[in-house]
Amino acid sequence: MLQKLIGLLIAVCLCLTTPALPARETGERIITDMAGRKVVITGPVQRVVTTFKPASLCVLSLGLAHTLVGVDNSSRKDPLQVSVWPDIQHLPGVGTKSMGTNLETLVSLKPDLVIFYSQNDGLPATEKLSAMGIPSIVILPESFDSILQAMEIIARAVGNSQRITFVRDQMDAVLALVDDRLANLPGSRKKTGYFASTLGLFSTTTGSMLQDEIFARARIRNVSSHLTGYFQDISPEQLVEWNPDIMVLSQHMKQSQVRFLDLAPLQGISVISQNQVYRCPSSLAPWDFPSPLAVLATLWVAQKAYPEQFADIDVLAQADAFHRNLYGKTMTQMGGALEDAID
């Protein structure tokens, strides 16, 4: 009798604490995407195709991986995405943002929704798909706010916006920690930083890019913030003149480019001569890519720049908690590591 009573109590508790499956909109919806296009979606969205990695990461962060029927080529090999949704490695690849999208493959997947980036063939492809009656949206996530805006557009297009608030809260919590620790930092102590792109040591980010905000939220002035557009090439002499207080290299910069740090003229830059140059984490999905993970880059670089303000903060533990909350597994459980040292 007692066992039956306990079983009944457990069942009641489960009913009270288990959330209902999120309701999905199935009627007509008009979505304004980040290119200003008005997109009409007339029914349920069950088959989604993403054409670049940040879009795939946003879909996974929204808990919508099960809707994917095709992805960009790189997402099929991305360690984080494969860990969160193993089926992704078996989905058809539809190309890449840089090399272009294979529209024939994409159309053959019979998608209910396609997600594009505004650069390269993105906008022309949306026009071709519209003529075929296939809805598509364009996103442009290049700041923390626009990452959330992009995710909200995706969620509304799919018809399930219930997870947006949760994702925003997770991102805000990380940024609030950074804000709190640096609130009393004197302006005179604000450091300067240089971010080198995947393309090479002398290819840097601009004030138009996500990396600029990653630095800014960490109270670091990006020495190349006055540049516009996307990655810009600079000379070794310019880097020496800037003489930044901290240098961050893309996680995927080739070792042949990293070796340029040994050039004699660059030894006048103190962070190079003192071996205080870092790679942006992580060994899973890069934190400087446009996705919710980007807030972790701000926490990480803030600790590198101002270690005394973050002496009691374990960045890996923070990253583990963030990954667990968004993806159901810690970064460590996924086999991930910071990997921020320069070999």
Coordinates of C-alpha atoms in Angstrom, one line a residue:
M1 CA 0.0 0.0 0.0
L2 CA 2.8 2.4 1.0
Q3 CA 4.6 1.6 -2.3
K4 CA 1.5 2.4 -4.3
L5 CA 1.1 5.7 -2.4
I6 CA 4.7 6.7 -3.1
G7 CA 4.3 5.8 -6.8
L8 CA 1.1 7.9 -7.0
L9 CA 2.9 10.9 -5.4
I10 CA 5.8 10.6 -7.8
A11 CA 3.4 10.5 -10.7
V12 CA 1.6 13.7 -9.5
C13 CA 4.9 15.5 -9.0
L14 CA 6.0 14.6 -12.5
C15 CA 2.8 15.9 -13.9
L16 CA 3.3 19.2 -12.1
T17 CA 6.9 19.7 -12.9
T18 CA 7.3 18.4 -16.5
P19 CA 6.7 21.2 -19.0
A20 CA 4.3 20.6 -21.8
L21 CA 5.7 20.4 -25.3
P22 CA 5.9 23.8 -26.8
A23 CA 3.0 24.8 -29.0
R24 CA 3.8 25.4 -32.6
E25 CA 2.2 28.0 -34.8
T26 CA 0.8 26.4 -38.0
G27 CA -1.2 29.3 -39.5
E28 CA 0.0 32.0 -41.9
R29 CA 2.9 34.1 -40.5
I30 CA 4.6 37.2 -42.0
I31 CA 8.2 37.4 -41.0
T32 CA 10.4 40.4 -41.6
D33 CA 14.0 39.1 -41.9
M34 CA 17.2 41.0 -41.3
A35 CA 17.5 42.1 -44.9
G36 CA 14.1 43.8 -44.5
R37 CA 12.3 41.2 -46.6
K38 CA 8.8 40.2 -45.7
V39 CA 8.4 36.5 -45.9
V40 CA 5.1 34.7 -45.8
I41 CA 5.0 31.2 -44.2
T42 CA 1.7 29.5 -44.7
G43 CA 1.9 26.3 -42.8
P44 CA 3.9 24.2 -40.3
V45 CA 7.7 24.2 -40.7
Q46 CA 9.1 20.7 -40.3
R47 CA 12.0 20.7 -42.8
V48 CA 14.7 23.4 -42.3
V49 CA 17.9 23.9 -44.3
T50 CA 20.8 26.1 -43.0
T51 CA 23.5 27.4 -45.3
F52 CA 26.2 28.6 -42.9
K53 CA 27.5 27.4 -39.5
P54 CA 26.2 30.3 -37.3
A55 CA 22.6 29.6 -38.5
S56 CA 23.0 25.9 -37.6
L57 CA 24.3 26.8 -34.2
C58 CA 21.4 29.1 -33.6
V59 CA 18.9 26.4 -34.6
L60 CA 20.6 23.9 -32.2
S61 CA 20.5 26.5 -29.4
L62 CA 16.7 26.9 -30.0
G63 CA 16.3 23.2 -29.5
L64 CA 15.2 22.8 -33.1
A65 CA 17.8 20.4 -34.4
H66 CA 15.1 17.8 -35.2
T67 CA 13.8 20.1 -37.9
L68 CA 17.1 20.1 -39.9
V69 CA 17.1 18.1 -43.2
G70 CA 20.2 19.8 -44.7
V71 CA 23.0 22.0 -43.5
D72 CA 26.1 23.8 -44.6
N73 CA 29.1 21.5 -45.2
S74 CA 31.1 22.6 -42.2
S75 CA 28.3 22.0 -39.7
R76 CA 28.3 18.3 -40.6
K77 CA 31.9 18.1 -39.1
D78 CA 31.5 20.6 -36.3
P79 CA 32.4 18.8 -33.0
L80 CA 29.8 20.6 -30.9
Q81 CA 26.9 20.1 -33.3
V82 CA 27.8 16.4 -33.9
S83 CA 27.8 15.9 -30.1
V84 CA 24.5 17.6 -29.6
W85 CA 22.8 16.1 -32.6
P86 CA 24.8 13.1 -34.0
D87 CA 22.4 12.8 -37.0
I88 CA 23.7 16.1 -38.3
Q89 CA 26.9 14.4 -39.7
H90 CA 24.6 12.3 -42.0
L91 CA 22.5 15.2 -43.3
P92 CA 23.1 16.4 -46.9
G93 CA 25.5 19.3 -47.2
V94 CA 24.3 22.2 -49.3
G95 CA 27.6 24.1 -49.6
T96 CA 29.2 26.9 -47.7
K97 CA 28.8 30.6 -47.2
S98 CA 32.2 31.3 -48.8
M99 CA 32.1 28.8 -51.7
G100 CA 28.4 29.1 -52.4
T101 CA 25.2 27.1 -52.0
N102 CA 24.2 24.2 -54.2
L103 CA 20.6 25.1 -55.0
E104 CA 19.9 21.9 -56.8
T105 CA 20.7 19.8 -53.7
L106 CA 18.9 22.3 -51.5
V107 CA 15.7 22.2 -53.5
S108 CA 15.8 18.4 -53.7
L109 CA 15.4 18.4 -49.9
K110 CA 11.9 19.9 -50.2
P111 CA 12.5 22.4 -47.3
D112 CA 9.7 24.4 -45.6
L113 CA 12.3 27.0 -44.7
V114 CA 15.9 27.9 -45.7
I115 CA 18.2 30.2 -43.7
F116 CA 20.7 32.3 -45.5
Y117 CA 23.4 34.9 -44.7
S118 CA 23.2 38.2 -46.5
Q119 CA 26.6 38.0 -48.1
N120 CA 27.7 36.3 -51.3
D121 CA 24.9 34.3 -53.0
G122 CA 22.5 34.7 -50.1
L123 CA 20.1 37.3 -51.4
P124 CA 20.1 36.1 -55.1
A125 CA 19.3 32.6 -53.8
T126 CA 16.3 33.8 -51.8
E127 CA 14.8 35.3 -55.0
K128 CA 15.2 32.1 -56.9
L129 CA 13.6 30.1 -54.1
S130 CA 10.8 32.6 -53.8
A131 CA 10.0 31.9 -57.5
M132 CA 9.7 28.2 -56.6
G133 CA 7.4 28.9 -53.6
I134 CA 10.1 28.0 -51.0
P135 CA 10.2 30.4 -48.0
S136 CA 13.6 31.6 -47.0
I137 CA 14.9 34.1 -44.4
V138 CA 18.1 36.1 -44.3
I139 CA 19.9 36.7 -41.0
L140 CA 22.9 38.9 -40.2
P141 CA 24.2 38.1 -36.6
E142 CA 27.2 40.4 -36.0
S143 CA 26.5 41.5 -32.4
F144 CA 25.0 40.1 -29.3
D145 CA 21.7 41.8 -29.9
S146 CA 21.6 40.8 -33.6
I147 CA 22.3 37.2 -32.6
L148 CA 19.2 37.2 -30.5
Q149 CA 17.3 39.0 -33.2
A150 CA 18.3 36.3 -35.7
M151 CA 17.2 33.6 -33.3
E152 CA 13.9 35.2 -32.7
I153 CA 13.3 35.4 -36.5
I154 CA 14.2 31.8 -36.9
A155 CA 12.0 30.8 -34.0
R156 CA 9.0 32.8 -35.3
A157 CA 9.5 31.4 -38.8
V158 CA 9.5 27.8 -37.4
G159 CA 6.5 28.7 -35.3
N160 CA 8.1 28.1 -31.9
S161 CA 9.3 31.2 -30.0
Q162 CA 9.1 29.8 -26.4
R163 CA 12.8 29.2 -26.0
I164 CA 14.0 32.6 -26.9
T165 CA 13.6 34.1 -23.4
F166 CA 15.6 31.2 -21.9
V167 CA 18.5 31.7 -24.4
R168 CA 18.5 35.4 -23.7
D169 CA 18.6 34.8 -20.0
Q170 CA 21.6 32.5 -20.3
M171 CA 23.5 35.1 -22.4
D172 CA 22.6 38.0 -20.1
A173 CA 23.8 36.1 -17.1
V174 CA 27.3 35.7 -18.5
L175 CA 27.5 39.3 -19.6
A176 CA 26.2 40.5 -16.2
L177 CA 29.0 38.6 -14.5
V178 CA 31.5 40.5 -16.7
D179 CA 29.8 43.8 -16.1
D180 CA 29.8 43.3 -12.3
R181 CA 33.5 42.4 -12.1
L182 CA 34.6 45.3 -14.3
A183 CA 32.1 47.9 -13.0
N184 CA 34.8 49.8 -10.9
L185 CA 37.6 49.5 -13.5
P186 CA 39.1 53.0 -13.9
G187 CA 39.1 54.2 -17.5
S188 CA 42.8 54.7 -17.3
R189 CA 43.2 50.9 -16.9
K190 CA 41.2 50.0 -20.0
K191 CA 43.4 47.8 -22.2
T192 CA 43.7 47.6 -26.0
G193 CA 43.3 44.5 -28.0
Y194 CA 44.0 43.1 -31.4
F195 CA 42.0 40.2 -33.0
A196 CA 43.6 38.3 -35.9
S197 CA 41.2 36.4 -38.1
T198 CA 41.3 32.8 -39.5
L199 CA 42.9 34.3 -42.7
G200 CA 46.2 35.2 -41.0
L201 CA 48.0 37.2 -38.4
F202 CA 47.8 40.4 -40.4
S203 CA 44.1 40.0 -41.2
T204 CA 42.0 41.7 -38.5
T205 CA 38.4 42.4 -37.5
T206 CA 36.7 45.7 -37.8
G207 CA 34.3 47.8 -35.8
S208 CA 31.5 46.2 -37.9
M209 CA 32.1 42.7 -36.6
L210 CA 31.2 40.6 -33.6
Q211 CA 34.7 40.5 -32.3
D212 CA 34.6 44.2 -31.7
E213 CA 31.7 43.8 -29.3
I214 CA 33.4 40.9 -27.6
F215 CA 36.3 43.2 -26.8
A216 CA 34.1 46.2 -25.9
R217 CA 32.0 44.3 -23.4
A218 CA 35.2 43.1 -21.8
R219 CA 36.4 46.8 -21.4
I220 CA 39.0 46.3 -24.1
R221 CA 39.4 48.9 -26.9
N222 CA 39.8 47.2 -30.3
V223 CA 42.8 48.9 -32.0
S224 CA 41.1 48.2 -35.4
S225 CA 37.6 49.3 -34.5
H226 CA 37.9 52.3 -36.8
L227 CA 38.1 50.0 -39.8
T228 CA 34.9 49.1 -41.6
G229 CA 33.5 46.1 -43.5
Y230 CA 34.7 42.6 -42.8
F231 CA 38.2 41.3 -42.3
Q232 CA 40.9 43.8 -43.3
D233 CA 44.5 43.3 -44.1
I234 CA 47.1 45.4 -42.2
S235 CA 50.9 45.6 -42.4
P236 CA 53.3 44.3 -39.8
E237 CA 54.4 47.9 -39.2
Q238 CA 50.8 48.9 -38.4
L239 CA 50.6 46.1 -35.8
V240 CA 53.9 47.3 -34.2
E241 CA 52.5 50.9 -34.1
W242 CA 49.3 49.7 -32.4
N243 CA 51.3 47.7 -29.8
P244 CA 48.1 46.2 -28.2
D245 CA 47.9 45.0 -24.6
I246 CA 46.4 41.7 -25.6
M247 CA 46.3 39.7 -28.8
V248 CA 43.8 37.0 -29.7
L249 CA 44.1 34.7 -32.7
S250 CA 41.3 32.8 -34.3
Q251 CA 41.1 29.2 -33.1
H252 CA 41.4 28.0 -36.7
M253 CA 44.4 30.2 -37.8
K254 CA 46.9 27.9 -39.6
Q255 CA 50.2 27.3 -37.8
S256 CA 52.1 28.7 -40.8
Q257 CA 50.5 32.1 -39.9
V258 CA 51.1 31.8 -36.2
R259 CA 54.8 31.5 -36.9
F260 CA 54.8 35.1 -38.0
L261 CA 54.8 35.9 -34.3
D262 CA 58.5 35.1 -34.4
L263 CA 59.3 37.8 -36.8
A264 CA 62.0 40.1 -35.4
P265 CA 60.2 43.4 -36.0
L266 CA 57.2 42.1 -33.9
Q267 CA 59.3 41.4 -30.9
G268 CA 58.8 45.1 -30.0
I269 CA 55.2 44.2 -29.1
S270 CA 55.4 43.3 -25.4
V271 CA 52.6 40.7 -25.5
I272 CA 54.5 38.9 -28.2
S273 CA 57.9 39.0 -26.6
Q274 CA 56.3 37.9 -23.3
N275 CA 54.4 35.0 -25.0
Q276 CA 51.0 36.4 -23.9
V277 CA 49.2 35.8 -27.2
Y278 CA 46.1 33.5 -27.1
R279 CA 43.8 31.6 -29.3
C280 CA 40.1 32.2 -29.0
P281 CA 38.4 29.1 -27.5
S282 CA 37.2 26.5 -28.0
S283 CA 38.1 23.1 -29.5
L284 CA 34.4 22.7 -30.2
A285 CA 32.5 25.5 -31.9
P286 CA 34.6 28.8 -32.0
W287 CA 33.4 31.4 -29.5
D288 CA 34.0 34.2 -31.9
F289 CA 31.5 32.9 -34.4
P290 CA 28.0 34.5 -34.3
S291 CA 26.1 32.3 -31.9
P292 CA 25.0 32.4 -28.2
L293 CA 28.5 31.0 -27.4
A294 CA 30.0 34.4 -28.2
V295 CA 29.3 35.7 -24.7
L296 CA 31.7 33.2 -23.3
A297 CA 34.4 34.8 -25.4
T298 CA 33.8 38.1 -23.6
L299 CA 34.1 36.3 -20.2
W300 CA 37.3 34.5 -21.3
V301 CA 39.0 37.6 -22.8
A302 CA 38.0 39.7 -19.8
Q303 CA 39.7 37.3 -17.5
K304 CA 42.9 37.3 -19.7
A305 CA 43.0 41.1 -19.7
Y306 CA 42.1 41.7 -16.1
P307 CA 43.0 38.5 -14.1
E308 CA 42.8 40.1 -10.7
Q309 CA 39.1 40.9 -11.2
F310 CA 38.3 37.3 -12.1
A311 CA 40.7 35.5 -9.8
D312 CA 38.0 33.3 -8.4
I313 CA 36.2 32.6 -11.7
D314 CA 36.7 29.2 -13.5
V315 CA 36.0 30.0 -17.1
L316 CA 35.8 26.3 -18.0
A317 CA 33.2 25.7 -15.2
Q318 CA 31.2 28.7 -16.5
A319 CA 31.4 27.3 -20.1
D320 CA 30.4 23.8 -18.9
A321 CA 27.3 25.3 -17.2
F322 CA 26.4 27.4 -20.3
H323 CA 26.7 24.4 -22.6
R324 CA 24.7 22.2 -20.3
N325 CA 21.9 24.7 -20.1
L326 CA 21.7 25.2 -23.8
Y327 CA 22.6 21.8 -25.2
G328 CA 22.0 19.3 -22.4
K329 CA 25.7 18.4 -22.1
T330 CA 28.7 20.2 -20.6
M331 CA 31.5 21.3 -22.8
T332 CA 33.7 18.8 -21.0
Q333 CA 31.2 16.0 -21.6
M334 CA 31.4 16.8 -25.3
G335 CA 35.2 16.4 -25.2
G336 CA 35.8 20.1 -25.5
A337 CA 38.5 22.2 -24.1
L338 CA 39.5 25.9 -24.1
E339 CA 42.7 25.3 -26.2
D340 CA 43.7 28.9 -25.8
A341 CA 47.4 28.5 -25.7
I342 CA 49.7 29.2 -28.7
D343 CA 51.8 26.2 -29.6

